Amino acid sequence: MMYPEIKRRKTREVFVGEVGIGGENPIRVQSMTNTDTRDVKATLAQIERLAEAGCEIVRVAVPDEKAADALKEITSHSPLPVIADLHFATLLGETAIKNGVKGIRINPGTFKKKEHLKRLVDLCRDYGVCIRIGINAGSLEKEVLGKYGWPSPEAMVESALKWTRLIAEEFDYQNIKVSLKSSNWWHTVRACELFSEKSDFPLHIGVTEAGGLIPGTIKNTMALTLLLLKGIGDTIRVSLTADPVEEIYVAYEILKDLGLRRLHPDIVSCPTCGRCEIDLMKLYREVEARARKLKADISLAVMGCVVNGPGEAKHADLGIAGGKRFGFIFKRGKVIKKVPEEKLVEEFFKEIDAFLKEYPERILRRET
Ligand code: SF4
């Protein structure tokens, strides 16, 4: 068996615009823009790049009225459903909803009055807007914090259940999903596990404030892997202090390596050693950048030498191996071409195109 057997937890199906989350839907990949939302052009440009990389839902921060106003143009041109992140700016929710967002992210504990929350929920019902109840360890309500003494996973779950019940039962609105996030990856895991034992609302999972590309990827991978292996998680966001497009690639890498979803090629590469006579790191970067634009179920190899490369990567559909001023292209372990170094990447991608023409079923389309 190539991948672990994962039985996904049964959750209710909710919708952010046309994108179904939970139920039988694939695990959705989402991100958040880091542009100034008031700068419509820059925000839309980033959303386009995110969509191109495979993002399915995008969240934007709504810190003030101008940002809420800008949503009108953003939502009418965005290729992805937009979620307004309201956090403490709960009074801007009305404008955001009327300006076309398909989801809002709120922390109900930040509402000063219950009737404000009720009004917003009613508006979500009128406009078919999904609500994410976003519980963060850093902003738990005083009452719960006082009871537990610290923002423990149990405290986060109590808060999440309280708000979920209020909105789903008392306000009778069920188009909701929930997140329980901490910058401590283990607390995130425990909170999500405990919540999923008590509720079947879909879970948005990820570690918050996880750090830059390397530490953030590690923390998110640890948390998401543990949760996804248990079938927990309906939509993921890998939060990184990096270009948000990287969040999408990391998310798909995690899902691919767990056998849950594929979008981009799988690339294996060797660490190089004294046998390598080519600038393999440069070669790898070029191959990776071009491969990221492909949506295909194909495995590629970038290897440092022809002595070991094709044999060690014979499971790859196509690969390249470095030589001295030359490189070799191999298909399932067999060398098929010798190419001058400067033409290696170009020739490699011609072979990839030919391979995908031979096996068109390997071309992936995103499910909606
Ligand atoms: S493929 Fe060749 S260059 Fe790469 S690590 Fe193995 S022996 Fe070294």
Short mmCIF file of N, CA and C in Angstrom, two decimals, residues 235-317:
data_model
loop_
_atom_site.label_atom_id
_atom_site.label_comp_id
_atom_site.label_asym_id
_atom_site.label_seq_id
_atom_site.Cartn_x
_atom_site.Cartn_y
_atom_site.Cartn_z
N THR A 235 -11.11 21.27 5.87
CA THR A 235 -10.46 22.30 5.06
C THR A 235 -9.20 22.70 5.82
N ILE A 236 -8.13 23.00 5.06
CA ILE A 236 -6.88 23.31 5.76
C ILE A 236 -6.30 24.64 5.31
N ARG A 237 -5.66 25.28 6.27
CA ARG A 237 -4.84 26.44 5.95
C ARG A 237 -3.49 26.28 6.65
N VAL A 238 -2.46 26.30 5.85
CA VAL A 238 -1.11 26.22 6.40
C VAL A 238 -0.64 27.66 6.57
N SER A 239 -0.72 28.16 7.79
CA SER A 239 -0.38 29.57 7.97
C SER A 239 1.15 29.74 8.04
N LEU A 240 1.69 30.58 7.17
CA LEU A 240 3.15 30.80 7.11
C LEU A 240 3.46 32.28 7.01
N THR A 241 4.58 32.68 7.60
CA THR A 241 5.07 34.04 7.35
C THR A 241 5.87 33.96 6.06
N ALA A 242 5.14 33.99 4.96
CA ALA A 242 5.76 33.81 3.63
C ALA A 242 4.73 34.26 2.61
N ASP A 243 5.11 34.21 1.35
CA ASP A 243 4.15 34.46 0.28
C ASP A 243 3.01 33.45 0.46
N PRO A 244 1.75 33.92 0.55
CA PRO A 244 0.66 32.96 0.79
C PRO A 244 0.57 31.85 -0.26
N VAL A 245 1.11 32.09 -1.44
CA VAL A 245 1.10 31.04 -2.46
C VAL A 245 1.86 29.80 -1.96
N GLU A 246 2.90 30.04 -1.15
CA GLU A 246 3.65 28.91 -0.58
C GLU A 246 2.74 28.05 0.31
N GLU A 247 1.78 28.70 0.96
CA GLU A 247 0.86 27.95 1.83
C GLU A 247 0.10 26.88 1.03
N ILE A 248 -0.22 27.25 -0.20
CA ILE A 248 -0.99 26.33 -1.04
C ILE A 248 -0.12 25.14 -1.44
N TYR A 249 1.13 25.42 -1.84
CA TYR A 249 2.00 24.31 -2.22
C TYR A 249 2.27 23.38 -1.04
N VAL A 250 2.50 23.97 0.13
CA VAL A 250 2.76 23.13 1.30
C VAL A 250 1.51 22.29 1.62
N ALA A 251 0.34 22.92 1.55
CA ALA A 251 -0.91 22.20 1.85
C ALA A 251 -1.06 20.99 0.93
N TYR A 252 -0.83 21.21 -0.37
CA TYR A 252 -0.99 20.09 -1.30
C TYR A 252 0.10 19.04 -1.12
N GLU A 253 1.29 19.45 -0.71
CA GLU A 253 2.35 18.46 -0.44
C GLU A 253 1.89 17.54 0.69
N ILE A 254 1.34 18.14 1.75
CA ILE A 254 0.89 17.33 2.89
C ILE A 254 -0.23 16.37 2.45
N LEU A 255 -1.21 16.92 1.73
CA LEU A 255 -2.34 16.09 1.30
C LEU A 255 -1.87 14.99 0.34
N LYS A 256 -0.94 15.33 -0.54
CA LYS A 256 -0.43 14.35 -1.51
C LYS A 256 0.30 13.22 -0.78
N ASP A 257 1.17 13.60 0.17
CA ASP A 257 1.97 12.57 0.84
C ASP A 257 1.13 11.69 1.76
N LEU A 258 -0.08 12.14 2.08
CA LEU A 258 -0.99 11.29 2.87
C LEU A 258 -1.94 10.52 1.95
N GLY A 259 -1.81 10.75 0.65
CA GLY A 259 -2.68 10.06 -0.31
C GLY A 259 -4.10 10.60 -0.30
N LEU A 260 -4.27 11.85 0.17
CA LEU A 260 -5.63 12.40 0.28
C LEU A 260 -6.05 13.21 -0.93
N ARG A 261 -5.10 13.92 -1.53
CA ARG A 261 -5.41 14.74 -2.70
C ARG A 261 -4.14 15.01 -3.48
N ARG A 262 -4.27 15.13 -4.78
CA ARG A 262 -3.11 15.52 -5.59
C ARG A 262 -3.50 16.65 -6.50
N LEU A 263 -2.56 17.53 -6.74
CA LEU A 263 -2.81 18.57 -7.74
C LEU A 263 -1.56 18.79 -8.59
N HIS A 264 -0.41 18.82 -7.94
CA HIS A 264 0.84 19.10 -8.64
C HIS A 264 1.69 17.83 -8.73
N PRO A 265 2.67 17.82 -9.65
CA PRO A 265 3.55 16.64 -9.74
C PRO A 265 4.29 16.39 -8.43
N ASP A 266 4.63 15.14 -8.22
CA ASP A 266 5.48 14.79 -7.08
C ASP A 266 6.93 14.84 -7.59
N ILE A 267 7.79 15.51 -6.85
CA ILE A 267 9.19 15.58 -7.30
C ILE A 267 10.08 14.93 -6.25
N VAL A 268 10.90 13.99 -6.69
CA VAL A 268 11.94 13.48 -5.80
C VAL A 268 13.27 14.01 -6.32
N SER A 269 14.20 14.19 -5.45
CA SER A 269 15.52 14.66 -5.89
C SER A 269 16.56 14.17 -4.90
N CYS A 270 17.77 14.04 -5.37
CA CYS A 270 18.82 13.52 -4.48
C CYS A 270 19.50 14.69 -3.76
N PRO A 271 20.17 14.40 -2.66
CA PRO A 271 20.83 15.50 -1.92
C PRO A 271 22.14 15.93 -2.57
N THR A 272 22.56 15.22 -3.61
CA THR A 272 23.86 15.35 -4.30
C THR A 272 25.00 14.84 -3.41
N CYS A 273 26.10 14.50 -4.06
CA CYS A 273 27.31 14.06 -3.34
C CYS A 273 28.49 14.32 -4.28
N GLY A 274 29.62 13.78 -3.95
CA GLY A 274 30.83 14.04 -4.74
C GLY A 274 30.75 13.53 -6.17
N ARG A 275 29.75 12.72 -6.49
CA ARG A 275 29.62 12.24 -7.88
C ARG A 275 28.92 13.24 -8.79
N CYS A 276 28.30 14.25 -8.18
CA CYS A 276 27.49 15.20 -8.95
C CYS A 276 28.39 16.21 -9.68
N GLU A 277 28.17 16.36 -10.99
CA GLU A 277 28.99 17.29 -11.77
C GLU A 277 28.13 18.38 -12.41
N ILE A 278 27.00 18.61 -11.87
CA ILE A 278 26.06 19.59 -12.44
C ILE A 278 25.54 20.45 -11.28
N ASP A 279 25.09 21.68 -11.60
CA ASP A 279 24.52 22.52 -10.53
C ASP A 279 23.08 22.03 -10.27
N LEU A 280 22.98 21.01 -9.43
CA LEU A 280 21.69 20.35 -9.25
C LEU A 280 20.68 21.23 -8.53
N MET A 281 21.16 22.08 -7.63
CA MET A 281 20.20 22.92 -6.90
C MET A 281 19.51 23.90 -7.87
N LYS A 282 20.30 24.45 -8.77
CA LYS A 282 19.72 25.37 -9.76
C LYS A 282 18.73 24.59 -10.65
N LEU A 283 19.17 23.42 -11.06
CA LEU A 283 18.32 22.57 -11.90
C LEU A 283 17.01 22.25 -11.17
N TYR A 284 17.13 21.89 -9.92
CA TYR A 284 15.94 21.54 -9.14
C TYR A 284 14.98 22.74 -9.07
N ARG A 285 15.54 23.91 -8.78
CA ARG A 285 14.68 25.10 -8.65
C ARG A 285 13.92 25.37 -9.96
N GLU A 286 14.64 25.20 -11.08
CA GLU A 286 13.98 25.44 -12.38
C GLU A 286 12.86 24.42 -12.63
N VAL A 287 13.17 23.16 -12.33
CA VAL A 287 12.16 22.11 -12.55
C VAL A 287 10.97 22.34 -11.63
N GLU A 288 11.24 22.65 -10.36
CA GLU A 288 10.15 22.85 -9.41
C GLU A 288 9.25 24.01 -9.83
N ALA A 289 9.88 25.13 -10.24
CA ALA A 289 9.09 26.30 -10.63
C ALA A 289 8.17 25.97 -11.80
N ARG A 290 8.69 25.21 -12.78
CA ARG A 290 7.84 24.88 -13.93
C ARG A 290 6.82 23.79 -13.57
N ALA A 291 7.23 22.86 -12.75
CA ALA A 291 6.32 21.76 -12.39
C ALA A 291 5.13 22.26 -11.57
N ARG A 292 5.36 23.32 -10.79
CA ARG A 292 4.27 23.87 -9.98
C ARG A 292 3.14 24.40 -10.85
N LYS A 293 3.46 24.73 -12.10
CA LYS A 293 2.41 25.24 -12.99
C LYS A 293 1.58 24.11 -13.59
N LEU A 294 2.10 22.88 -13.47
CA LEU A 294 1.37 21.74 -14.02
C LEU A 294 0.37 21.22 -13.01
N LYS A 295 -0.76 20.77 -13.51
CA LYS A 295 -1.70 20.08 -12.64
C LYS A 295 -1.77 18.66 -13.19
N ALA A 296 -0.94 17.81 -12.64
CA ALA A 296 -0.83 16.46 -13.19
C ALA A 296 -0.39 15.46 -12.12
N ASP A 297 -0.94 14.26 -12.23
CA ASP A 297 -0.55 13.16 -11.35
C ASP A 297 0.63 12.46 -12.00
N ILE A 298 1.79 13.03 -11.81
CA ILE A 298 3.00 12.51 -12.45
C ILE A 298 4.14 12.63 -11.44
N SER A 299 5.05 11.65 -11.45
CA SER A 299 6.18 11.78 -10.53
C SER A 299 7.46 12.04 -11.31
N LEU A 300 8.20 13.02 -10.85
CA LEU A 300 9.42 13.47 -11.54
C LEU A 300 10.61 13.28 -10.62
N ALA A 301 11.77 13.09 -11.22
CA ALA A 301 12.99 12.93 -10.41
C ALA A 301 14.07 13.87 -10.94
N VAL A 302 14.79 14.46 -10.04
CA VAL A 302 15.92 15.32 -10.40
C VAL A 302 17.13 14.76 -9.65
N MET A 303 18.01 14.09 -10.37
CA MET A 303 19.09 13.34 -9.72
C MET A 303 20.46 13.84 -10.17
N GLY A 304 21.42 13.71 -9.28
CA GLY A 304 22.73 14.32 -9.52
C GLY A 304 23.62 13.60 -10.50
N CYS A 305 23.45 12.30 -10.68
CA CYS A 305 24.35 11.59 -11.59
C CYS A 305 23.64 10.43 -12.25
N VAL A 306 24.22 10.01 -13.37
CA VAL A 306 23.60 8.93 -14.13
C VAL A 306 23.99 7.56 -13.58
N VAL A 307 25.01 7.54 -12.71
CA VAL A 307 25.45 6.26 -12.14
C VAL A 307 24.34 5.68 -11.26
N ASN A 308 23.83 6.52 -10.36
CA ASN A 308 22.81 6.04 -9.44
C ASN A 308 21.42 6.62 -9.69
N GLY A 309 21.37 7.79 -10.31
CA GLY A 309 20.10 8.52 -10.43
C GLY A 309 18.95 7.72 -11.02
N PRO A 310 19.07 7.24 -12.28
CA PRO A 310 17.91 6.55 -12.88
C PRO A 310 17.48 5.32 -12.09
N GLY A 311 18.45 4.60 -11.55
CA GLY A 311 18.11 3.38 -10.79
C GLY A 311 17.40 3.73 -9.49
N GLU A 312 17.95 4.73 -8.76
CA GLU A 312 17.36 5.09 -7.47
C GLU A 312 15.97 5.70 -7.63
N ALA A 313 15.76 6.32 -8.79
CA ALA A 313 14.45 6.97 -9.00
C ALA A 313 13.67 6.26 -10.10
N LYS A 314 13.78 4.94 -10.14
CA LYS A 314 13.09 4.25 -11.25
C LYS A 314 11.57 4.23 -11.10
N HIS A 315 11.09 4.55 -9.90
CA HIS A 315 9.64 4.62 -9.71
C HIS A 315 9.06 5.91 -10.32
N ALA A 316 9.96 6.87 -10.63
CA ALA A 316 9.47 8.14 -11.19
C ALA A 316 9.04 7.92 -12.64
N ASP A 317 8.01 8.64 -13.06
CA ASP A 317 7.59 8.52 -14.45
C ASP A 317 8.69 9.05 -15.36
#
